[in-house]
Short mmCIF file of C-alpha atoms in Angstrom, two decimals:
data_model
loop_
_atom_site.label_atom_id
_atom_site.label_comp_id
_atom_site.label_asym_id
_atom_site.label_seq_id
_atom_site.Cartn_x
_atom_site.Cartn_y
_atom_site.Cartn_z
CA MET A 1 -25.88 -51.87 -1.63
CA SER A 2 -28.91 -51.18 0.50
CA GLY A 3 -27.27 -52.81 3.50
CA ARG A 4 -24.10 -50.76 3.38
CA LEU A 5 -25.63 -47.47 2.42
CA GLY A 6 -28.48 -47.96 4.84
CA HIS A 7 -25.91 -48.40 7.61
CA ASN A 8 -24.18 -45.17 6.58
CA ASP A 9 -27.52 -43.38 6.52
CA ARG A 10 -28.30 -44.59 10.01
CA VAL A 11 -24.90 -43.46 11.27
CA ARG A 12 -25.33 -40.03 9.73
CA ASP A 13 -28.91 -39.72 10.91
CA GLY A 14 -27.77 -40.65 14.39
CA ALA A 15 -25.18 -37.90 14.29
CA ILE A 16 -27.79 -35.44 13.12
CA GLU A 17 -30.30 -36.52 15.73
CA GLY A 18 -27.61 -36.27 18.42
CA GLY A 19 -26.77 -32.76 17.26
CA THR A 20 -30.43 -31.75 17.31
CA ALA A 21 -30.82 -33.07 20.85
CA GLY A 22 -27.83 -30.98 21.96
CA LEU A 23 -29.26 -27.97 20.15
CA THR A 24 -32.56 -28.43 21.95
CA SER A 25 -30.78 -28.30 25.31
CA PHE A 26 -28.92 -25.17 24.26
CA ARG A 27 -32.18 -23.62 23.08
CA ARG A 28 -33.75 -24.34 26.47
CA TYR A 29 -30.82 -22.67 28.23
CA THR A 30 -31.00 -19.65 25.91
CA TRP A 31 -34.76 -19.41 26.44
CA TRP A 32 -34.34 -19.15 30.20
CA THR A 33 -31.53 -16.62 29.68
CA VAL A 34 -33.32 -14.24 27.28
CA PRO A 35 -37.14 -14.51 27.53
CA GLY A 36 -36.79 -15.62 31.15
CA MET A 37 -34.69 -12.57 31.97
CA THR A 38 -37.20 -10.33 30.20
CA VAL A 39 -40.09 -11.66 32.26
CA GLY A 40 -38.03 -11.43 35.46
CA VAL A 41 -37.02 -7.82 34.86
CA LEU A 42 -40.54 -6.71 33.98
CA GLY A 43 -42.03 -8.64 36.88
CA VAL A 44 -39.57 -7.42 39.51
CA PHE A 45 -39.37 -3.75 38.57
CA VAL A 46 -42.67 -2.90 36.87
CA GLY A 47 -44.70 -5.45 38.87
CA ALA A 48 -43.36 -4.10 42.15
CA TRP A 49 -44.26 -0.56 41.07
CA VAL A 50 -47.81 -1.66 40.16
CA LEU A 51 -48.24 -3.24 43.60
CA ASP A 52 -46.91 -0.15 45.40
CA GLY A 53 -49.78 1.37 47.35
CA ASP A 54 -48.27 4.86 47.17
CA VAL A 55 -48.74 4.91 43.38
CA PRO A 56 -52.11 6.34 42.28
CA LEU A 57 -54.60 3.68 41.26
CA GLY A 58 -55.34 5.52 38.02
CA ALA A 59 -51.70 5.03 37.02
CA ARG A 60 -51.37 1.43 38.20
CA ALA A 61 -54.35 0.04 36.21
CA PRO A 62 -53.15 0.97 32.69
CA VAL A 63 -49.56 0.00 33.61
CA ALA A 64 -50.77 -3.42 34.80
CA ALA A 65 -52.66 -3.99 31.54
CA ALA A 66 -49.67 -2.82 29.48
CA LEU A 67 -47.39 -5.08 31.54
CA VAL A 68 -49.44 -8.16 30.62
CA VAL A 69 -49.33 -7.26 26.93
CA GLU A 70 -45.60 -6.52 27.09
CA VAL A 71 -44.75 -9.82 28.78
CA TRP A 72 -46.90 -11.81 26.33
CA ALA A 73 -45.49 -10.07 23.24
CA CYS A 74 -41.84 -10.31 24.33
CA VAL A 75 -42.05 -13.98 25.33
CA VAL A 76 -43.79 -14.98 22.09
CA LEU A 77 -41.42 -12.95 19.91
CA LEU A 78 -38.26 -14.21 21.60
CA SER A 79 -39.51 -17.80 21.60
CA ARG A 80 -40.24 -17.52 17.89
CA ARG A 81 -36.77 -16.08 17.40
CA LEU A 82 -35.34 -19.16 19.12
CA ALA A 83 -37.02 -21.64 16.76
CA LEU A 84 -34.96 -24.73 15.88
CA MET A 85 -35.31 -23.99 12.16
CA PRO A 86 -34.32 -20.63 10.64
CA MET A 87 -37.24 -18.26 10.33
CA PRO A 88 -38.23 -17.11 6.83
CA ASP A 89 -37.59 -13.52 5.85
CA THR A 90 -41.27 -12.83 5.21
CA HIS A 91 -44.25 -13.80 7.32
CA PRO A 92 -47.48 -13.93 5.29
CA ASP A 93 -49.59 -14.18 8.40
CA GLY A 94 -48.15 -10.91 9.74
CA SER A 95 -48.22 -12.19 13.33
CA PRO A 96 -44.64 -11.17 14.25
CA LEU A 97 -45.27 -7.64 12.99
CA ARG A 98 -48.50 -7.37 14.98
CA ARG A 99 -46.74 -8.59 18.11
CA LEU A 100 -43.89 -6.15 17.57
CA ILE A 101 -46.44 -3.34 17.27
CA ALA A 102 -48.16 -4.56 20.44
CA ALA A 103 -44.82 -4.66 22.29
CA VAL A 104 -43.96 -1.13 21.15
CA GLY A 105 -47.38 0.20 22.16
CA ALA A 106 -47.24 -1.46 25.58
CA GLY A 107 -43.69 -0.16 26.02
CA VAL A 108 -44.83 3.38 25.35
CA VAL A 109 -47.48 3.09 28.11
CA LEU A 110 -44.97 1.51 30.53
CA ALA A 111 -42.58 4.40 29.86
CA ALA A 112 -44.93 7.37 29.70
CA ILE A 113 -46.79 6.89 33.00
CA PRO A 114 -43.72 6.32 35.25
CA LEU A 115 -41.94 9.18 33.46
CA ALA A 116 -44.88 11.48 34.12
CA LEU A 117 -44.49 10.61 37.79
CA ARG A 118 -40.74 11.31 37.51
CA ASN A 119 -39.64 7.73 38.18
CA TYR A 120 -36.39 8.03 36.26
CA GLY A 121 -35.22 4.49 37.09
CA LEU A 122 -38.37 2.68 35.94
CA TRP A 123 -39.51 4.37 32.77
CA PRO A 124 -36.59 3.19 30.51
CA VAL A 125 -36.94 -0.51 31.47
CA ALA A 126 -39.70 -1.43 28.99
CA PRO A 127 -38.37 0.71 26.10
CA ALA A 128 -34.90 -0.84 26.50
CA LEU A 129 -36.40 -4.34 26.29
CA VAL A 130 -38.50 -3.37 23.26
CA VAL A 131 -35.43 -2.01 21.46
CA ALA A 132 -33.55 -5.26 22.17
CA VAL A 133 -36.46 -7.44 20.96
CA VAL A 134 -36.93 -5.42 17.76
CA ALA A 135 -33.17 -5.57 17.13
CA THR A 136 -33.22 -9.38 17.25
CA TYR A 137 -35.46 -9.42 14.18
CA LEU A 138 -33.23 -7.09 12.15
CA PRO A 139 -30.12 -7.96 10.10
CA ALA A 140 -26.79 -6.86 11.58
CA HIS A 141 -26.38 -3.84 9.31
CA ARG A 142 -29.71 -2.43 10.54
CA ARG A 143 -29.43 -3.63 14.12
CA ARG A 144 -26.44 -1.48 15.04
CA PRO A 145 -27.94 1.83 13.86
CA LEU A 146 -31.14 1.08 15.81
CA ILE A 147 -29.29 0.44 19.06
CA ALA A 148 -26.96 3.42 18.55
CA SER A 149 -29.93 5.72 17.86
CA ALA A 150 -31.77 4.41 20.92
CA VAL A 151 -28.72 5.03 23.14
CA VAL A 152 -28.36 8.58 21.79
CA LEU A 153 -32.05 9.42 22.17
CA ALA A 154 -32.60 7.71 25.55
CA PRO A 155 -31.35 10.68 27.66
CA LEU A 156 -33.79 13.13 26.07
CA PRO A 157 -37.16 12.21 27.70
CA GLY A 158 -35.85 11.92 31.26
CA GLY A 159 -33.55 14.92 30.88
CA ALA A 160 -36.38 17.08 29.55
CA VAL A 161 -38.72 16.12 32.39
CA SER A 162 -36.00 16.73 34.99
CA LEU A 163 -35.20 20.14 33.53
CA LEU A 164 -38.88 21.14 33.49
CA ALA A 165 -39.40 19.90 37.04
CA GLY A 166 -36.15 21.41 38.32
CA ASP A 167 -35.63 18.47 40.68
CA GLY A 168 -31.84 18.43 40.40
CA GLU A 169 -31.66 14.86 39.04
CA LEU A 170 -30.66 15.76 35.49
CA ALA A 171 -27.53 13.58 35.37
CA TYR A 172 -29.32 10.48 36.63
CA ALA A 173 -32.40 11.10 34.47
CA ALA A 174 -30.29 11.51 31.33
CA LEU A 175 -27.45 9.00 31.75
CA PHE A 176 -29.19 6.01 33.35
CA PRO A 177 -31.60 5.35 30.41
CA ALA A 178 -28.73 5.41 27.88
CA GLY A 179 -26.71 2.92 29.93
CA LEU A 180 -29.74 0.71 30.47
CA VAL A 181 -30.52 0.55 26.73
CA ALA A 182 -26.91 -0.41 25.89
CA PHE A 183 -26.74 -3.01 28.69
CA THR A 184 -30.10 -4.58 27.80
CA ALA A 185 -29.16 -4.85 24.14
CA TRP A 186 -25.85 -6.47 25.09
CA VAL A 187 -27.28 -9.11 27.45
CA THR A 188 -30.11 -9.90 25.00
CA LEU A 189 -28.23 -10.04 21.69
CA GLY A 190 -25.20 -11.85 23.11
CA PRO A 191 -26.97 -15.15 23.90
CA LEU A 192 -28.99 -14.89 20.68
CA TRP A 193 -25.80 -14.47 18.67
CA ALA A 194 -24.42 -17.63 20.31
CA TRP A 195 -27.69 -19.40 19.51
CA ASP A 196 -27.56 -18.35 15.85
CA THR A 197 -23.96 -19.55 15.60
CA ALA A 198 -24.82 -22.93 17.14
CA ARG A 199 -27.79 -23.35 14.82
CA ARG A 200 -25.70 -22.55 11.73
CA LEU A 201 -23.02 -25.02 12.84
CA ASP A 202 -25.65 -27.69 13.37
CA GLU A 203 -27.07 -27.03 9.91
CA ALA A 204 -23.58 -27.18 8.40
CA ARG A 205 -22.95 -30.50 10.12
CA ARG A 206 -26.22 -31.89 8.82
CA LEU A 207 -25.38 -30.79 5.27
CA GLU A 208 -21.89 -32.25 5.59
CA ALA A 209 -23.39 -35.59 6.62
CA GLU A 210 -25.74 -35.55 3.63
CA VAL A 211 -22.88 -34.71 1.26
CA ALA A 212 -20.77 -37.54 2.70
CA VAL A 213 -23.59 -40.03 2.11
CA ARG A 214 -24.05 -38.80 -1.47
CA GLU A 215 -20.32 -38.99 -2.16
CA GLU A 216 -20.27 -42.56 -0.86
CA ARG A 217 -23.17 -43.43 -3.14
CA LEU A 218 -21.41 -41.84 -6.13
CA ARG A 219 -18.22 -43.72 -5.31
CA PHE A 220 -20.15 -46.96 -5.06
CA ALA A 221 -21.95 -46.25 -8.34
CA GLY A 222 -18.61 -45.56 -10.05
CA ASP A 223 -17.09 -48.83 -8.80
CA LEU A 224 -20.19 -50.74 -9.82
CA HIS A 225 -20.12 -49.12 -13.28
CA ASP A 226 -16.46 -50.06 -13.72
CA ILE A 227 -17.07 -53.69 -12.77
CA GLN A 228 -20.36 -54.31 -14.54
CA GLY A 229 -19.43 -52.36 -17.67
CA HIS A 230 -16.24 -54.33 -18.09
CA HIS A 231 -17.76 -57.75 -17.48
CA LEU A 232 -20.85 -57.11 -19.60
CA GLN A 233 -18.75 -55.85 -22.51
CA VAL A 234 -16.62 -59.01 -22.48
CA ILE A 235 -19.70 -61.22 -22.10
CA ALA A 236 -21.36 -59.49 -25.07
CA LEU A 237 -18.22 -59.95 -27.17
CA LYS A 238 -17.87 -63.62 -26.33
CA SER A 239 -21.58 -64.24 -26.85
CA GLU A 240 -21.31 -62.79 -30.37
CA LEU A 241 -18.26 -64.97 -31.04
CA ALA A 242 -20.03 -68.09 -29.73
CA ALA A 243 -23.06 -67.37 -31.92
CA ARG A 244 -20.82 -67.27 -35.00
CA LEU A 245 -19.04 -70.51 -34.02
CA VAL A 246 -22.09 -72.63 -33.25
CA GLU A 247 -22.20 -74.03 -36.80
CA LEU A 248 -18.57 -73.58 -37.81
CA ASP A 249 -16.84 -74.96 -34.71
CA PRO A 250 -19.27 -76.36 -32.09
CA GLY A 251 -16.43 -77.38 -29.77
CA ARG A 252 -14.95 -73.91 -29.59
CA ALA A 253 -18.44 -72.45 -29.27
CA ALA A 254 -19.02 -74.67 -26.24
CA ALA A 255 -15.73 -73.48 -24.75
CA GLU A 256 -16.75 -69.87 -25.27
CA LEU A 257 -20.10 -70.52 -23.58
CA LYS A 258 -18.28 -71.99 -20.58
CA GLU A 259 -16.10 -68.90 -20.50
CA ILE A 260 -19.25 -66.72 -20.60
CA ARG A 261 -20.65 -68.63 -17.66
CA ARG A 262 -17.41 -68.11 -15.74
CA LEU A 263 -17.41 -64.40 -16.53
CA ALA A 264 -21.02 -64.09 -15.35
CA ALA A 265 -20.10 -65.83 -12.09
CA ASP A 266 -17.10 -63.52 -11.68
CA ALA A 267 -19.30 -60.48 -12.30
CA LEU A 268 -21.73 -61.63 -9.63
CA SER A 269 -18.90 -62.33 -7.19
CA ASP A 270 -17.27 -58.95 -7.84
CA THR A 271 -20.58 -57.16 -7.43
CA ARG A 272 -21.17 -58.84 -4.08
CA ALA A 273 -17.65 -57.93 -2.99
CA VAL A 274 -18.20 -54.27 -3.89
CA VAL A 275 -21.47 -54.24 -1.94
CA GLN A 276 -19.68 -55.62 1.10
CA GLY A 277 -16.88 -53.09 0.67
CA TYR A 278 -14.05 -55.63 0.49
CA ARG A 279 -12.97 -55.61 -3.13
CA ARG A 280 -9.86 -53.71 -4.17
CA THR A 281 -8.75 -53.74 -7.80
CA SER A 282 -5.18 -54.96 -8.33
CA LEU A 283 -3.06 -53.38 -11.05
CA GLY A 284 -1.17 -56.59 -11.77
CA ASP A 285 -4.38 -58.61 -12.03
CA GLU A 286 -5.98 -56.03 -14.34
CA ILE A 287 -2.96 -55.97 -16.67
CA GLY A 288 -3.02 -59.76 -16.93
CA ASN A 289 -6.79 -59.78 -17.40
CA ALA A 290 -6.54 -57.13 -20.14
CA THR A 291 -4.10 -59.33 -22.06
CA ARG A 292 -6.47 -62.27 -22.06
CA VAL A 293 -9.56 -60.21 -22.91
CA LEU A 294 -7.94 -58.29 -25.77
CA ALA A 295 -6.49 -61.50 -27.18
CA ALA A 296 -9.93 -63.11 -27.07
CA ALA A 297 -11.23 -60.17 -29.10
CA GLY A 298 -8.60 -60.74 -31.78
CA ILE A 299 -6.50 -57.73 -30.74
CA ASP A 300 -2.74 -58.04 -30.67
CA ALA A 301 -2.00 -56.93 -27.11
CA ARG A 302 1.59 -56.22 -26.17
CA MET A 303 2.78 -55.46 -22.67
CA THR A 304 5.93 -53.50 -21.90
CA LEU A 305 6.50 -53.60 -18.18
CA ASP A 306 9.40 -52.57 -16.03
CA PRO A 307 10.36 -55.91 -14.43
CA THR A 308 10.46 -54.41 -10.95
CA ALA A 309 7.99 -51.51 -11.35
CA VAL A 310 4.82 -53.37 -10.40
CA ALA A 311 6.36 -54.82 -7.27
CA THR A 312 8.62 -51.97 -6.12
CA ALA A 313 6.95 -48.79 -7.38
CA GLY A 314 6.25 -47.75 -3.80
CA LEU A 315 2.54 -47.26 -4.53
CA THR A 316 -0.06 -47.45 -1.80
CA ASP A 317 -2.94 -49.88 -2.06
CA SER A 318 -5.21 -46.97 -2.96
CA ALA A 319 -2.90 -45.91 -5.81
CA ARG A 320 -2.72 -49.47 -7.15
CA HIS A 321 -6.51 -49.61 -6.97
CA LEU A 322 -6.85 -46.40 -9.02
CA LEU A 323 -4.37 -47.56 -11.68
CA GLY A 324 -6.17 -50.89 -11.84
CA LEU A 325 -9.44 -49.05 -12.50
CA VAL A 326 -7.75 -47.04 -15.27
CA MET A 327 -6.47 -50.26 -16.84
CA ARG A 328 -9.92 -51.80 -16.72
CA GLU A 329 -11.69 -48.71 -18.10
CA ALA A 330 -9.18 -48.31 -20.93
CA THR A 331 -9.56 -51.98 -21.88
CA THR A 332 -13.34 -51.68 -21.86
CA ASN A 333 -13.15 -48.59 -24.09
CA VAL A 334 -10.93 -50.41 -26.60
CA LEU A 335 -13.54 -53.17 -26.84
CA ARG A 336 -16.50 -50.80 -26.90
CA HIS A 337 -15.39 -47.84 -29.02
CA SER A 338 -12.79 -49.09 -31.49
CA ARG A 339 -11.92 -51.74 -33.99
CA ALA A 340 -8.32 -51.82 -32.93
CA GLY A 341 -6.02 -54.47 -34.32
CA ARG A 342 -3.22 -53.74 -31.89
CA ALA A 343 -3.00 -52.42 -28.36
CA ASP A 344 -0.02 -51.82 -26.13
CA VAL A 345 0.34 -51.32 -22.41
CA ASP A 346 3.40 -49.74 -20.82
CA PHE A 347 3.96 -49.45 -17.09
CA ARG A 348 7.10 -48.05 -15.54
CA VAL A 349 8.39 -45.58 -12.94
CA VAL A 350 9.66 -42.34 -14.51
CA ASP A 351 10.96 -39.34 -12.52
CA GLY A 352 9.35 -40.45 -9.30
CA HIS A 353 5.96 -41.15 -10.91
CA ALA A 354 4.37 -44.49 -11.73
CA ARG A 355 3.13 -44.13 -15.31
CA LEU A 356 0.57 -46.39 -16.97
CA ARG A 357 0.18 -45.90 -20.73
CA ILE A 358 -2.47 -47.72 -22.80
CA GLY A 359 -2.62 -47.16 -26.56
CA ASN A 360 -4.39 -48.66 -29.57
CA ASP A 361 -4.63 -48.09 -33.29
CA GLY A 362 -8.43 -47.77 -33.48
CA THR A 363 -8.55 -43.98 -33.41
CA GLU A 364 -11.14 -43.62 -36.17
CA ASP A 365 -13.86 -44.97 -33.90
CA HIS A 366 -13.02 -43.04 -30.75
CA PRO A 367 -15.23 -40.02 -30.11
CA SER A 368 -13.29 -36.76 -30.22
CA HIS A 369 -14.99 -35.35 -27.12
CA PRO A 370 -14.05 -36.89 -23.75
CA THR A 371 -17.63 -37.31 -22.60
CA GLY A 372 -18.28 -39.68 -25.45
CA LEU A 373 -15.54 -41.92 -24.13
CA ASP A 374 -16.10 -42.25 -20.50
CA GLY A 375 -19.79 -42.09 -19.62
CA THR A 376 -18.90 -41.98 -15.96
CA GLY A 377 -15.49 -43.69 -16.30
CA LEU A 378 -12.48 -41.71 -17.49
CA ARG A 379 -13.70 -38.32 -16.36
CA THR A 380 -14.47 -39.62 -12.87
CA LEU A 381 -11.15 -41.45 -12.71
CA ALA A 382 -9.35 -38.25 -13.76
CA GLU A 383 -10.91 -36.46 -10.79
CA ARG A 384 -9.91 -39.26 -8.43
CA LEU A 385 -6.32 -39.36 -9.69
CA GLY A 386 -6.13 -35.57 -9.46
CA ALA A 387 -7.26 -35.73 -5.82
CA ALA A 388 -4.48 -38.28 -5.19
CA GLY A 389 -1.85 -35.96 -6.67
CA GLY A 390 -1.72 -37.66 -10.06
CA GLU A 391 -3.04 -37.08 -13.55
CA LEU A 392 -5.09 -38.90 -16.18
CA THR A 393 -5.11 -37.78 -19.81
CA TRP A 394 -6.49 -39.25 -23.02
CA GLY A 395 -6.59 -38.31 -26.69
CA ARG A 396 -5.22 -38.97 -30.18
CA ASP A 397 -1.49 -39.13 -30.85
CA GLY A 398 -1.08 -39.43 -34.59
CA ASP A 399 -2.76 -42.64 -35.70
CA ARG A 400 -3.10 -43.96 -32.15
CA PHE A 401 -5.33 -43.27 -29.18
CA LEU A 402 -3.58 -42.99 -25.81
CA VAL A 403 -4.72 -43.11 -22.19
CA VAL A 404 -1.95 -42.09 -19.78
CA ALA A 405 -2.20 -42.22 -15.99
CA ALA A 406 0.46 -41.06 -13.56
CA LEU A 407 0.67 -41.15 -9.78
CA PRO A 408 3.47 -40.15 -7.40
CA ALA A 409 5.63 -43.12 -6.43
CA LYS A 410 8.03 -43.53 -3.58
CA PRO A 411 10.65 -46.09 -4.61
CA THR A 412 11.02 -48.93 -2.17
CA PRO A 413 14.45 -48.67 -0.59
CA SER A 414 16.73 -51.48 -1.67
CA PRO A 415 18.50 -53.53 1.00
CA ARG A 416 21.74 -51.90 1.93
CA SER A 417 24.93 -53.86 1.38
CA PRO A 418 26.98 -54.42 4.51
CA LYS A 419 29.36 -51.60 5.19
CA PRO A 420 32.97 -52.69 4.64
CA PRO A 421 35.13 -52.55 7.74
CA ASP A 422 37.34 -49.55 8.15
CA PRO A 423 40.98 -50.10 7.15
CA PRO A 424 43.31 -50.63 10.09
CA ASP A 425 44.94 -47.56 11.43
CA PRO A 426 48.77 -47.76 11.09
CA ALA A 427 49.06 -46.00 14.39
CA ASP A 428 47.25 -48.88 16.07
CA GLY A 429 49.77 -51.35 14.65
CA ALA A 430 52.63 -49.21 15.78
CA ALA A 431 51.11 -48.96 19.22
CA ARG A 432 50.77 -52.70 19.40
#
């Protein structure tokens, strides 16, 4: 088991690790697109203004200090937003909130001083970036109102200053900031939306891999339960019989002990086959095995089989495997939960469905609730047959207990008889 499942785990882990490596590359690209663009814009526009000798030194010094704070806060906030793992909703340390406050404060300085000097193209740069960064930390239903409000309010500061100064640049001072806020939000949130989508897909793939491994383990556990439960039940029965025969009939007791040894060897062989993934239960073999086991338990087992159903039912190997498991589980339940004196098995194809019916007359010892019957057997098999388009039911029918399994069957086409030759056309004879 450890060998096979360990291999599956390694395959899945490899897929996950490969996905994480690809996500890291995408994160690097997004980092250069978003934080890199932020630093470039601030450096080119605000940095160039700070280095302009025509700007008063008293204005350049506070703008330079605010520029450093703005670059630091935006880069840290956007890098944190691009973490490989989803960020929690709350931050006990409060560091993101403090950095957001620092970015807003620095943005106010970077806007107020150029605006006071009537630089209508520079003052909205930092506020537009701050709005975009703050929006990345908000859920979608709050992000849109923030951006819409910023676009609506952006024309007011520049428009007011232009009106008071009477410089004739009202249209530019009012419209450019609104367009810049909308454009900055678009180019910032677009790559981050793609990043969030990629991260969610990677997380979904990782969860899918984990679920697949767990399903494989459950399937393996179910097969192992079916095999070991059946063999151990028969071994326990024969051991009890051999113990009673030791004094009464030593020869038969010795034969039963040999049979127990054979069953133990078969159980070990079957377990190894399941671990290696090669074993497939055969319906025909399970029906024959059930006859022998029930007879050994003193139960009158009668089989009613369609002579051609087992061979020509048109069932796939998987369907035969499922019906074989049902036959095995039903036989084990007869031995474990009843004191039946008679059991009957009926297998035939009815209305396009292969139907397996197992009944016994030991109803008084069968639990009334299904979970008492199956442990992990019948209920799990019912789910597997349902997934294959079939059905598995069980319950009392008068004085008998019935387990009925049905799966769709495609009848094997019978060989066609040769088509008789067409009768001669009288016209041909007349022509000849």
